[in-house]
Coordinates of C-alpha atoms in Angstrom, one line a residue:
Chain A
M1 CA 36.2 233.0 -158.3
S2 CA 39.1 230.2 -157.6
S3 CA 39.3 228.5 -161.6
P4 CA 38.6 224.6 -161.7
E5 CA 42.4 223.9 -161.7
Q6 CA 43.2 225.1 -158.3
L7 CA 40.0 223.3 -157.2
I8 CA 38.7 220.2 -156.1
I9 CA 35.4 220.0 -157.4
F10 CA 32.8 217.0 -156.4
D11 CA 29.8 217.1 -158.9
N12 CA 26.9 215.7 -157.8
V13 CA 28.6 212.5 -156.5
S14 CA 27.3 209.6 -154.8
K15 CA 28.8 206.2 -153.8
F16 CA 26.8 203.0 -153.5
Y17 CA 27.9 199.8 -152.9
G18 CA 25.5 197.6 -154.5
E19 CA 22.9 198.2 -152.4
I20 CA 24.7 200.7 -149.3
L21 CA 24.9 204.1 -149.7
G22 CA 29.1 205.4 -148.7
V23 CA 27.6 209.1 -150.0
N24 CA 25.4 210.7 -151.7
R25 CA 24.8 214.0 -154.2
V26 CA 27.9 215.7 -152.5
N27 CA 28.9 218.5 -153.5
L28 CA 31.7 220.4 -152.9
Q29 CA 34.0 223.2 -153.7
I30 CA 37.5 222.1 -152.2
A31 CA 40.1 225.2 -152.4
P32 CA 43.6 226.0 -150.6
G33 CA 44.4 225.2 -147.2
I34 CA 43.8 222.4 -144.6
T35 CA 39.9 221.1 -144.7
S36 CA 39.0 218.8 -143.0
L37 CA 36.1 216.1 -142.6
V38 CA 34.6 215.5 -139.6
G39 CA 32.0 212.7 -139.3
P40 CA 31.0 209.4 -136.7
N41 CA 32.4 205.9 -138.2
G42 CA 30.6 205.0 -141.2
A43 CA 29.9 208.6 -141.9
G44 CA 31.4 208.7 -145.5
K45 CA 35.5 210.4 -144.9
S46 CA 37.2 207.8 -145.6
T47 CA 34.9 207.1 -148.9
L48 CA 34.4 210.7 -150.7
M49 CA 38.6 210.4 -149.8
N50 CA 38.6 207.0 -151.8
L51 CA 37.0 208.4 -154.8
M52 CA 38.7 211.7 -154.6
T53 CA 41.7 209.7 -155.1
G54 CA 40.5 207.2 -157.4
L55 CA 40.8 203.8 -155.5
L56 CA 37.1 203.9 -156.2
R57 CA 34.7 205.2 -158.7
P58 CA 31.7 207.1 -158.2
T59 CA 28.1 205.9 -158.9
R60 CA 27.3 209.0 -159.9
G61 CA 28.4 212.6 -160.8
S62 CA 32.0 213.5 -160.9
I63 CA 35.3 214.9 -159.7
T64 CA 37.7 216.6 -160.4
I65 CA 40.9 217.2 -158.8
L66 CA 42.5 220.6 -159.5
G67 CA 40.8 219.9 -163.4
I68 CA 42.2 216.8 -163.5
P69 CA 39.9 213.6 -163.9
T70 CA 40.5 210.6 -160.7
D71 CA 40.3 208.3 -163.3
Q72 CA 43.8 209.0 -164.6
P73 CA 46.0 208.7 -162.2
E74 CA 49.3 209.1 -164.4
Q75 CA 48.2 212.1 -164.4
L76 CA 46.5 212.7 -160.8
F77 CA 49.1 211.6 -158.4
R78 CA 51.9 214.1 -160.0
K79 CA 49.5 216.0 -158.5
V80 CA 47.6 214.4 -155.8
G81 CA 49.6 212.3 -152.4
Y82 CA 47.4 209.9 -150.4
C83 CA 48.0 208.8 -146.7
T84 CA 45.7 205.5 -146.2
Q85 CA 44.1 204.1 -143.2
F86 CA 45.4 200.7 -143.8
D87 CA 49.3 199.9 -141.7
S88 CA 50.0 197.5 -144.3
F89 CA 53.1 196.9 -146.4
P90 CA 55.2 195.9 -149.5
R91 CA 57.2 193.1 -146.9
G92 CA 61.0 193.5 -146.5
M93 CA 61.3 196.7 -146.8
T94 CA 63.5 199.5 -145.0
G95 CA 61.6 203.1 -145.1
R96 CA 64.2 204.5 -147.4
E97 CA 63.9 200.8 -150.0
F98 CA 59.7 202.4 -149.8
L99 CA 60.0 205.4 -150.3
N100 CA 62.8 205.6 -153.0
S101 CA 60.8 202.4 -154.2
F102 CA 57.6 204.3 -155.5
L103 CA 59.1 207.4 -156.6
L104 CA 61.2 204.7 -158.9
V105 CA 57.5 203.5 -159.7
H106 CA 56.7 207.6 -160.2
G107 CA 58.8 207.6 -163.3
F108 CA 62.0 209.5 -160.9
D109 CA 65.3 208.3 -161.4
R110 CA 67.5 206.6 -158.6
K111 CA 69.7 210.4 -157.5
R112 CA 66.1 212.3 -157.6
A113 CA 64.6 209.6 -156.0
N114 CA 67.2 209.4 -153.0
E115 CA 66.6 212.8 -152.9
L116 CA 62.7 213.6 -152.4
S117 CA 63.5 209.9 -149.5
L118 CA 65.9 212.2 -147.3
V119 CA 63.8 215.5 -147.4
A120 CA 60.2 213.2 -146.8
L121 CA 62.2 211.7 -144.6
E122 CA 63.4 214.8 -142.1
R123 CA 60.0 215.9 -142.5
V124 CA 58.1 213.7 -140.5
N125 CA 60.9 212.8 -138.4
L126 CA 62.6 209.4 -139.5
V127 CA 65.7 210.0 -140.8
E128 CA 67.3 207.9 -137.2
A129 CA 64.7 204.8 -138.3
A130 CA 65.8 204.7 -142.6
D131 CA 67.4 201.7 -143.2
R132 CA 65.4 199.2 -140.7
K133 CA 62.6 197.3 -142.0
V134 CA 59.4 198.7 -141.8
A135 CA 58.0 196.1 -139.9
G136 CA 60.0 196.6 -136.8
Y137 CA 58.5 199.6 -136.3
S138 CA 55.5 201.2 -134.2
K139 CA 52.9 202.9 -134.9
G140 CA 53.9 206.1 -135.0
M141 CA 56.7 205.2 -137.1
R142 CA 54.4 203.2 -139.1
Q143 CA 52.1 206.4 -139.4
R144 CA 55.0 208.9 -139.8
I145 CA 56.2 206.5 -143.5
R146 CA 52.9 206.7 -144.7
L147 CA 53.3 210.6 -144.4
A148 CA 56.1 210.1 -146.2
Q149 CA 55.5 208.7 -148.5
S150 CA 52.2 210.3 -149.5
I151 CA 54.6 214.2 -149.4
A152 CA 57.6 212.4 -151.1
H153 CA 57.0 213.2 -154.9
E154 CA 56.0 217.2 -153.4
P155 CA 52.4 217.3 -154.3
A156 CA 49.8 219.8 -154.7
V157 CA 46.9 218.5 -152.7
L158 CA 47.6 216.3 -150.0
I159 CA 45.2 214.1 -148.5
L160 CA 45.4 212.4 -145.0
D161 CA 43.1 209.7 -143.5
E162 CA 43.5 209.8 -140.2
P163 CA 46.9 210.7 -140.4
L164 CA 47.3 211.7 -136.3
N165 CA 46.2 208.5 -134.9
G166 CA 48.7 206.3 -133.6
L167 CA 51.1 209.0 -132.6
D168 CA 52.6 211.0 -129.6
P169 CA 51.3 214.5 -128.1
M170 CA 55.1 215.3 -128.8
V171 CA 55.0 213.9 -132.8
R172 CA 51.0 215.1 -133.3
A173 CA 52.0 219.0 -132.3
E174 CA 54.3 218.4 -134.5
T175 CA 52.8 217.2 -136.9
I176 CA 50.2 219.5 -137.0
A177 CA 52.6 222.6 -137.6
L178 CA 53.3 220.5 -140.0
F179 CA 50.2 220.2 -142.2
R180 CA 50.0 224.0 -141.2
K181 CA 53.7 224.7 -143.4
L182 CA 51.9 222.8 -145.7
A183 CA 49.2 224.7 -145.8
S184 CA 50.6 227.6 -146.1
E185 CA 53.4 227.2 -148.9
G186 CA 50.2 226.8 -150.6
L187 CA 48.7 223.6 -150.8
H188 CA 45.4 221.6 -150.5
L189 CA 45.2 219.3 -147.3
I190 CA 42.6 217.2 -146.8
I191 CA 42.6 215.9 -143.4
S192 CA 39.8 212.8 -141.2
S193 CA 40.1 213.2 -138.1
H194 CA 37.3 211.9 -135.2
I195 CA 40.0 214.1 -132.6
L196 CA 37.4 217.6 -132.7
H197 CA 39.4 219.9 -131.2
E198 CA 42.9 219.3 -133.1
V199 CA 40.6 219.3 -136.1
D200 CA 39.4 223.1 -135.1
M201 CA 42.5 223.9 -134.1
M202 CA 44.2 223.1 -137.7
S203 CA 41.6 223.6 -140.1
D204 CA 40.4 226.4 -142.5
R205 CA 37.6 225.0 -142.9
V206 CA 35.1 222.0 -142.1
V207 CA 33.1 219.5 -144.4
L208 CA 30.7 217.5 -141.5
L209 CA 29.6 214.4 -142.6
N210 CA 27.0 212.1 -141.2
N211 CA 25.0 209.0 -143.0
G212 CA 26.8 209.3 -146.3
Y213 CA 25.6 213.6 -146.4
I214 CA 27.3 216.5 -146.0
V215 CA 25.7 218.4 -143.0
A216 CA 27.4 221.1 -142.7
E217 CA 30.7 222.7 -144.6
G218 CA 32.3 226.0 -144.7
N219 CA 34.4 228.0 -142.1
I220 CA 33.3 226.2 -139.1
H221 CA 32.1 230.1 -137.0
G222 CA 30.6 230.1 -140.1
V223 CA 29.2 227.4 -140.3
R224 CA 27.6 227.7 -136.2
D225 CA 26.5 231.5 -136.5
E226 CA 24.1 229.7 -139.4
M227 CA 22.3 227.3 -136.9
E228 CA 19.2 229.6 -135.8
E229 CA 17.4 226.8 -134.0
H230 CA 20.8 226.9 -131.6
P231 CA 21.5 229.8 -130.4
M232 CA 24.4 230.7 -128.8
Q233 CA 25.7 230.7 -126.1
I234 CA 28.2 233.0 -123.8
L235 CA 29.7 233.9 -121.2
I236 CA 31.0 237.1 -119.2
R237 CA 32.9 236.9 -117.0
C238 CA 31.9 240.2 -114.4
D239 CA 31.0 242.4 -111.1
E240 CA 27.8 241.7 -111.0
P241 CA 26.4 238.9 -112.8
A242 CA 22.1 238.9 -111.0
K243 CA 22.2 242.9 -112.9
L244 CA 23.6 241.6 -115.9
A245 CA 20.7 239.0 -116.2
A246 CA 17.9 241.0 -115.4
Y247 CA 19.6 243.9 -118.2
V248 CA 20.1 241.8 -121.3
F249 CA 16.8 239.3 -119.9
A250 CA 14.2 241.9 -121.7
Q251 CA 15.9 241.9 -124.6
N252 CA 13.9 239.6 -127.5
H253 CA 16.7 237.6 -128.7
V254 CA 17.8 237.0 -124.9
V255 CA 16.1 233.3 -124.7
E256 CA 18.1 232.4 -121.4
A257 CA 20.2 233.9 -118.9
R258 CA 22.3 231.7 -116.6
L259 CA 24.4 232.2 -113.2
H260 CA 27.6 230.6 -113.2
D261 CA 28.2 227.8 -110.7
D262 CA 30.9 230.9 -109.1
R263 CA 28.7 233.3 -108.9
R264 CA 30.9 235.6 -110.8
G265 CA 29.6 234.7 -114.2
L266 CA 26.9 234.5 -116.6
F267 CA 25.3 232.7 -119.3
V268 CA 23.6 234.4 -121.6
K269 CA 21.6 232.2 -124.9
T270 CA 20.8 234.9 -128.0
R271 CA 19.9 234.3 -131.0
D272 CA 21.4 237.1 -132.3
A273 CA 24.9 237.6 -131.4
D274 CA 25.8 240.8 -133.0
R275 CA 22.5 242.2 -131.3
F276 CA 23.8 241.0 -127.5
Y277 CA 27.2 242.5 -127.8
L278 CA 26.0 245.9 -129.0
L279 CA 23.9 245.9 -125.7
L280 CA 26.4 244.5 -123.8
N281 CA 28.4 247.7 -124.7
R282 CA 26.1 250.1 -123.8
A283 CA 25.6 247.9 -120.6
V284 CA 29.3 248.7 -119.8
A285 CA 29.0 252.2 -121.5
E286 CA 25.8 253.1 -119.3
G287 CA 28.6 251.3 -116.1
E288 CA 26.0 249.0 -115.1
V289 CA 28.8 246.0 -115.1
N290 CA 32.0 245.6 -115.3
V291 CA 33.1 242.9 -117.4
E292 CA 36.9 240.7 -117.1
S293 CA 35.5 238.9 -119.7
V294 CA 33.7 237.3 -122.5
A295 CA 33.6 234.1 -124.6
P296 CA 31.6 232.0 -126.6
V297 CA 30.8 228.8 -124.6
D298 CA 29.5 226.5 -127.8
D299 CA 31.4 228.5 -130.9
D300 CA 33.5 224.9 -132.0
L301 CA 33.7 222.1 -133.7
S302 CA 32.4 220.5 -131.0
A303 CA 29.6 222.3 -130.5
V304 CA 28.7 222.5 -134.0
Y305 CA 28.9 218.7 -133.7
Q306 CA 26.8 218.1 -131.3
Y307 CA 23.8 220.5 -132.7
L308 CA 24.5 218.5 -136.3
I309 CA 25.6 215.1 -135.5
G310 CA 24.1 214.4 -131.8
T311 CA 27.2 213.0 -130.7
T312 CA 29.9 214.7 -128.6
G313 CA 32.7 213.4 -131.0
G314 CA 35.6 211.9 -130.6
S315 CA 38.3 212.9 -128.1
A316 CA 42.5 212.0 -128.1
Chain B
M1 CA 56.2 222.5 -154.2
S2 CA 56.4 221.7 -157.9
S3 CA 55.9 218.7 -159.2
A4 CA 59.3 217.0 -160.7
I5 CA 57.8 215.4 -164.2
E6 CA 56.9 217.8 -166.0
A7 CA 54.8 217.1 -169.4
V8 CA 56.4 218.6 -172.4
S9 CA 54.6 220.8 -175.2
T10 CA 54.4 219.7 -178.7
R11 CA 53.5 216.7 -178.9
S12 CA 55.6 214.2 -180.6
E13 CA 58.3 215.3 -178.1
K14 CA 55.3 214.5 -175.2
R15 CA 55.6 210.4 -177.1
D16 CA 59.1 210.5 -176.5
V17 CA 58.8 211.5 -173.1
N18 CA 56.3 209.1 -172.1
W19 CA 57.5 206.5 -174.1
S20 CA 60.6 206.4 -172.2
L21 CA 58.7 207.2 -168.7
W22 CA 56.7 204.3 -169.2
L23 CA 59.8 202.3 -169.8
R24 CA 61.0 203.1 -166.6
Q25 CA 58.2 202.9 -164.3
V26 CA 58.3 199.3 -165.7
G27 CA 61.6 198.9 -165.4
A28 CA 60.7 200.0 -161.4
I29 CA 57.3 197.9 -161.4
F30 CA 60.1 194.7 -162.3
R31 CA 62.6 195.0 -159.5
L32 CA 59.9 195.6 -157.2
E33 CA 57.9 192.9 -158.5
I34 CA 61.1 190.3 -158.9
E35 CA 62.4 191.1 -156.2
K36 CA 59.4 189.9 -154.3
N37 CA 58.8 186.8 -156.2
F38 CA 63.0 185.2 -156.1
L39 CA 63.3 186.4 -152.4
G40 CA 59.2 186.7 -151.7
R41 CA 57.9 184.4 -149.2
R42 CA 56.0 183.1 -151.1
A43 CA 59.2 182.2 -153.3
I44 CA 58.9 179.7 -151.5
L45 CA 57.1 177.0 -153.2
I46 CA 57.8 178.0 -156.1
Y47 CA 61.4 176.1 -155.6
L48 CA 59.6 173.7 -154.6
I49 CA 57.7 173.1 -157.5
A50 CA 60.3 174.5 -160.2
L51 CA 62.5 171.4 -157.9
L52 CA 59.5 168.5 -158.3
P53 CA 61.1 166.6 -161.2
L54 CA 64.7 166.8 -160.0
F55 CA 63.7 164.8 -157.4
P56 CA 63.0 161.5 -158.4
L57 CA 65.9 161.7 -161.9
L58 CA 68.0 162.1 -158.8
I59 CA 67.0 158.4 -157.5
L60 CA 67.0 157.7 -160.8
A61 CA 70.0 159.1 -161.4
L62 CA 71.5 156.8 -158.1
V63 CA 69.6 153.7 -159.3
T64 CA 68.8 152.3 -162.7
P65 CA 66.0 150.4 -163.0
P66 CA 65.8 146.8 -164.2
G67 CA 64.5 146.9 -168.0
N68 CA 66.3 147.4 -171.0
E69 CA 65.1 149.7 -172.3
W70 CA 66.7 151.7 -169.7
R71 CA 69.3 150.3 -170.6
D72 CA 69.4 152.2 -174.5
F73 CA 70.4 155.7 -174.9
N74 CA 67.9 156.2 -178.0
T75 CA 65.1 155.1 -175.5
Y76 CA 65.8 158.4 -173.6
S77 CA 64.8 160.6 -175.8
T78 CA 61.3 158.6 -175.6
I79 CA 61.4 158.8 -171.7
Y80 CA 62.1 162.2 -171.2
A81 CA 59.0 162.9 -173.2
I82 CA 57.0 161.4 -171.1
L83 CA 58.5 163.0 -168.3
Y84 CA 58.6 166.9 -169.8
N85 CA 54.8 165.7 -171.2
G86 CA 54.0 164.7 -167.4
L87 CA 55.7 166.5 -165.0
I88 CA 57.1 169.0 -166.5
L89 CA 54.5 170.8 -168.8
R90 CA 51.4 170.3 -167.4
T91 CA 52.3 169.6 -162.8
V92 CA 55.6 172.2 -162.9
V93 CA 55.0 174.8 -165.8
F94 CA 51.0 174.9 -165.1
F95 CA 51.3 175.3 -161.0
G96 CA 54.5 177.6 -160.9
S97 CA 52.7 179.5 -163.6
A98 CA 49.1 179.4 -161.5
W99 CA 51.4 180.5 -158.3
I100 CA 53.1 182.9 -159.4
F101 CA 50.5 185.2 -162.1
M102 CA 47.6 185.2 -159.6
N103 CA 49.9 186.0 -156.6
L104 CA 51.2 189.2 -158.8
F105 CA 47.6 191.0 -158.4
R106 CA 46.0 188.6 -155.5
G107 CA 48.3 188.0 -153.6
E108 CA 49.0 192.8 -153.1
L109 CA 44.7 192.5 -152.3
V110 CA 45.7 190.1 -148.8
D111 CA 48.6 191.9 -148.0
R112 CA 46.8 195.1 -148.6
S113 CA 49.3 197.0 -150.3
L114 CA 48.1 197.0 -153.5
H115 CA 47.2 200.4 -153.2
Y116 CA 50.4 201.8 -153.2
Y117 CA 51.1 201.9 -156.8
F118 CA 47.4 202.6 -157.1
L119 CA 48.5 205.6 -155.7
S120 CA 51.5 206.3 -157.9
A121 CA 51.6 208.0 -161.3
V122 CA 51.7 205.3 -162.8
R123 CA 49.2 204.5 -166.3
R124 CA 47.6 200.9 -165.2
E125 CA 48.0 199.7 -168.2
V126 CA 52.0 200.0 -166.9
L127 CA 51.4 198.0 -164.1
V128 CA 49.9 194.9 -165.8
V129 CA 53.6 195.0 -168.1
G130 CA 55.8 195.7 -165.4
K131 CA 53.5 192.7 -163.1
Y132 CA 53.6 190.6 -166.1
V133 CA 57.5 190.7 -168.1
S134 CA 58.3 190.4 -163.7
G135 CA 56.4 186.9 -163.7
L136 CA 57.5 185.7 -167.1
V137 CA 61.6 187.0 -165.8
T138 CA 60.7 184.8 -162.9
S139 CA 59.3 181.6 -164.4
I140 CA 61.6 181.0 -167.1
V141 CA 64.6 181.6 -165.1
L142 CA 63.0 179.0 -163.2
F143 CA 60.8 176.5 -165.3
T144 CA 63.6 176.5 -168.4
G145 CA 66.0 175.8 -165.4
T146 CA 64.2 172.7 -164.7
T147 CA 63.6 171.6 -167.9
V148 CA 67.3 171.7 -169.0
V149 CA 68.5 170.3 -165.8
A150 CA 66.2 168.0 -165.8
M151 CA 67.3 166.4 -169.1
L152 CA 70.9 167.1 -168.1
L153 CA 70.1 164.8 -165.1
L154 CA 68.4 161.8 -167.6
Y155 CA 71.1 161.5 -169.5
V156 CA 74.1 162.3 -168.1
P157 CA 73.9 160.3 -165.1
H158 CA 73.3 157.1 -167.2
F159 CA 75.6 158.3 -170.7
Y160 CA 78.3 159.8 -170.0
S161 CA 80.4 160.8 -172.9
Q162 CA 77.4 159.9 -175.0
S163 CA 75.8 163.2 -174.0
L164 CA 78.3 165.1 -174.1
R165 CA 78.8 164.7 -177.6
Y166 CA 74.5 164.0 -177.5
F167 CA 74.5 167.9 -176.7
T168 CA 76.9 169.1 -177.9
E169 CA 76.7 167.7 -181.4
G170 CA 74.1 165.6 -181.8
R171 CA 70.5 166.6 -182.3
G172 CA 70.4 166.7 -178.0
L173 CA 71.3 170.7 -178.7
V174 CA 68.0 170.9 -180.7
Q175 CA 66.3 169.0 -178.7
I176 CA 67.2 171.4 -175.4
L177 CA 66.6 174.3 -176.5
T178 CA 63.2 173.1 -178.3
Y179 CA 61.6 171.7 -174.4
A180 CA 63.5 175.5 -173.3
G181 CA 61.4 176.9 -176.5
I182 CA 57.8 175.4 -175.4
T183 CA 58.9 175.6 -171.4
M184 CA 59.2 179.4 -172.5
L185 CA 55.7 180.0 -174.4
A186 CA 54.3 178.1 -171.6
C187 CA 54.9 180.6 -169.0
V188 CA 53.4 183.3 -171.5
G189 CA 50.7 182.0 -172.2
Y190 CA 49.9 180.0 -168.9
G191 CA 51.3 183.1 -167.7
A192 CA 48.5 185.5 -168.7
F193 CA 45.5 183.5 -168.3
F194 CA 46.6 183.1 -164.8
L195 CA 47.1 186.9 -164.7
V196 CA 43.1 187.9 -165.4
V197 CA 42.4 185.5 -163.4
G198 CA 43.4 186.3 -160.6
L199 CA 41.7 189.8 -161.5
F200 CA 38.4 188.3 -161.4
I201 CA 37.9 185.4 -159.4
R202 CA 38.3 186.0 -155.8
N203 CA 39.2 182.4 -155.1
P204 CA 41.9 181.7 -158.5
I205 CA 41.9 177.9 -157.3
I206 CA 38.8 177.4 -159.4
P207 CA 39.3 178.3 -162.7
A208 CA 42.7 177.3 -162.3
L209 CA 41.6 173.3 -161.5
L210 CA 38.8 173.5 -164.3
L211 CA 41.7 174.5 -166.3
Y212 CA 44.1 172.0 -165.7
G213 CA 40.9 169.3 -166.3
W214 CA 40.6 171.0 -169.7
E215 CA 44.1 170.5 -170.0
W216 CA 44.2 166.7 -169.5
L217 CA 40.7 165.3 -170.8
N218 CA 42.5 167.6 -174.3
F219 CA 43.5 163.5 -176.2
L220 CA 39.8 162.8 -175.9
L221 CA 38.5 165.7 -177.0
P222 CA 37.1 166.3 -181.1
P223 CA 39.7 167.7 -182.6
L224 CA 38.3 171.6 -182.9
L225 CA 37.9 171.1 -179.1
K226 CA 41.0 169.8 -178.8
K227 CA 42.1 174.0 -180.0
I228 CA 40.9 175.9 -177.5
S229 CA 44.0 174.0 -175.1
V230 CA 47.6 176.2 -174.4
I231 CA 48.5 172.2 -174.8
H232 CA 47.3 171.6 -177.9
Y233 CA 49.7 174.1 -179.3
L234 CA 52.4 173.5 -176.9
N235 CA 52.6 169.4 -178.0
S236 CA 52.3 170.2 -181.5
L237 CA 55.8 171.8 -180.8
V238 CA 57.4 169.3 -178.9
P239 CA 60.2 167.2 -180.8
V240 CA 59.8 164.2 -179.8
Q241 CA 56.1 162.7 -180.0
I242 CA 54.2 160.4 -177.5
S243 CA 51.5 158.5 -177.6
E244 CA 48.9 159.4 -175.8
G245 CA 46.9 155.8 -175.0
P246 CA 44.4 153.8 -176.9
F247 CA 41.6 155.7 -175.9
A248 CA 43.3 159.2 -178.0
V249 CA 41.1 161.2 -180.7
V250 CA 44.2 161.7 -182.7
A251 CA 44.9 165.0 -184.2
E252 CA 47.2 166.7 -186.5
P253 CA 49.4 168.9 -184.4
T254 CA 49.0 172.7 -185.4
P255 CA 52.2 173.8 -187.3
A256 CA 54.4 175.8 -185.4
W257 CA 54.6 178.8 -187.9
I258 CA 50.3 178.8 -186.7
A259 CA 50.8 177.5 -183.2
I260 CA 53.3 180.0 -181.6
P261 CA 52.2 182.9 -183.6
S262 CA 48.1 181.9 -182.5
M263 CA 49.2 181.9 -178.8
L264 CA 51.0 185.5 -178.9
V265 CA 48.1 186.4 -180.0
V266 CA 45.4 185.2 -177.1
T267 CA 48.6 186.8 -174.7
L268 CA 48.5 189.8 -176.3
L269 CA 44.7 190.1 -176.3
V270 CA 44.2 188.6 -172.2
L271 CA 46.6 190.9 -171.5
I272 CA 44.5 193.9 -172.6
L273 CA 41.4 192.5 -170.9
A274 CA 43.4 192.2 -167.6
A275 CA 44.8 196.6 -168.7
Y276 CA 41.4 196.9 -169.2
R277 CA 40.5 195.3 -165.8
I278 CA 42.6 196.9 -163.8
R279 CA 41.7 200.5 -165.2
H280 CA 39.0 200.0 -163.9
M281 CA 39.5 198.1 -160.3
E282 CA 38.9 199.8 -156.7
I283 CA 40.3 198.7 -153.2
R284 CA 38.1 197.6 -151.0
Y285 CA 40.5 195.6 -149.5
G286 CA 37.5 194.5 -147.1
S287 CA 36.0 193.0 -150.5
D288 CA 38.5 190.7 -151.9

């Protein structure tokens, strides 16, 4: 069991904007690693992030980040970096000046601020553009300089609101690799994104939000396993799919068996994936079929998102 | 990753470290803000306001108006007092301070860049101090400059040698320093007021105009109400008192030893209010 000093804890947090709901009754404990906040626009992702960083105050409940309350910025931001969605900057600054200035505000001396700026610029591949005015940067470069600003003071918790927006595919891949590296160094990364396959690829766990409520949280496969009302779909590639269909259909937990369009595979919907895999092993052992491959079809974030939230989410 | 700013163990050490950290942070905020105040896009209006009294004085330097009073050196202290009261104090310092101090926070809300400060490991009270000091230095440099240059521009072109003696040997030096001091005090007082107005009210023009009206009508107010204004305390300090007209309600000037500390105490209270407001402030640019 982790101590509060290692966790981000939401304790019954609600936020209302007047009469409009931001988030309601959020109870969460977030451990190190990459946690993605997923949900449609207006679900409450940015509200949760702004609450975590003290830019918003909860109407009810409390939040602590590694044991620090969010109303103490002087303590909090020694440990936390936040890359917001606000695409705006102080006027007239170069990328390097932008990083340096706020490191000085943090309290670092000039020499250390220069060192940290350089490291951050290197991490986001912006060294060459560091002495150009931020106002002349492309959208992707502005996104990266904001990311650099959020990591420059070497935080233990990194909160990133749609950090992949505006990045080209190559930089996206590099940025995801950077996130994985930071997570492997023991950081907490809280990332919001609407690009589900990227979230799927990089997250250790997800928090699904809809209309201000958390609808599911945890490891994506764990979340999927708990959705008993949606039977698991599995595609079995084999030499005799029709024979296999007859073999498995007698089982109670198999609710549907359908041949693939190319007649070389079988889609099976089952309420108990573990029992189905045992059954399949027996069929193979008894020589009923030769199986080429077995893969769950709806065991990813997109499927979970579709089942729980009812839309298909976003794509790149 | 490790944080480079580490807390220290003992209480006394911690206090020392915090003070030096806060001073460093105030310095960093001050440098950022002073650059914006002097070189930013919004600075153009401040320069125009600061130069405002100098334009008529330049014309006066070239063309002496008819009338004996313009040829009498002794009347120039009264002429300056009128100019200072009507144009410099009530217009330049008032509106200049309004623009500088309201924009310290309100301007960043409009530009959507205030969150960078809020996401730094800095006490929000320290942020208020850093920004206020930067506004104060900007306004003092510009408007004290206006005060001094305006006085020299009034005297020197018409009475060159007399003016030199007046400002080096006579009471001119005391006068110029007194006016400069009053301008500084006005920046302190109006600055704190406008800083708070910019924090609490989305459109600060309206309260600024209300205060402007209150300050202008000060001469009509009963003595007790006069004391609820900045201009009363500033007028109490000017070296040359001028008539406020036949309808003015006369009140005893407040002595300097009461006027100056009173203004400073009220300023401090207003700054504490600003710090409280900033401490509890949320960033919601859409609604700001």
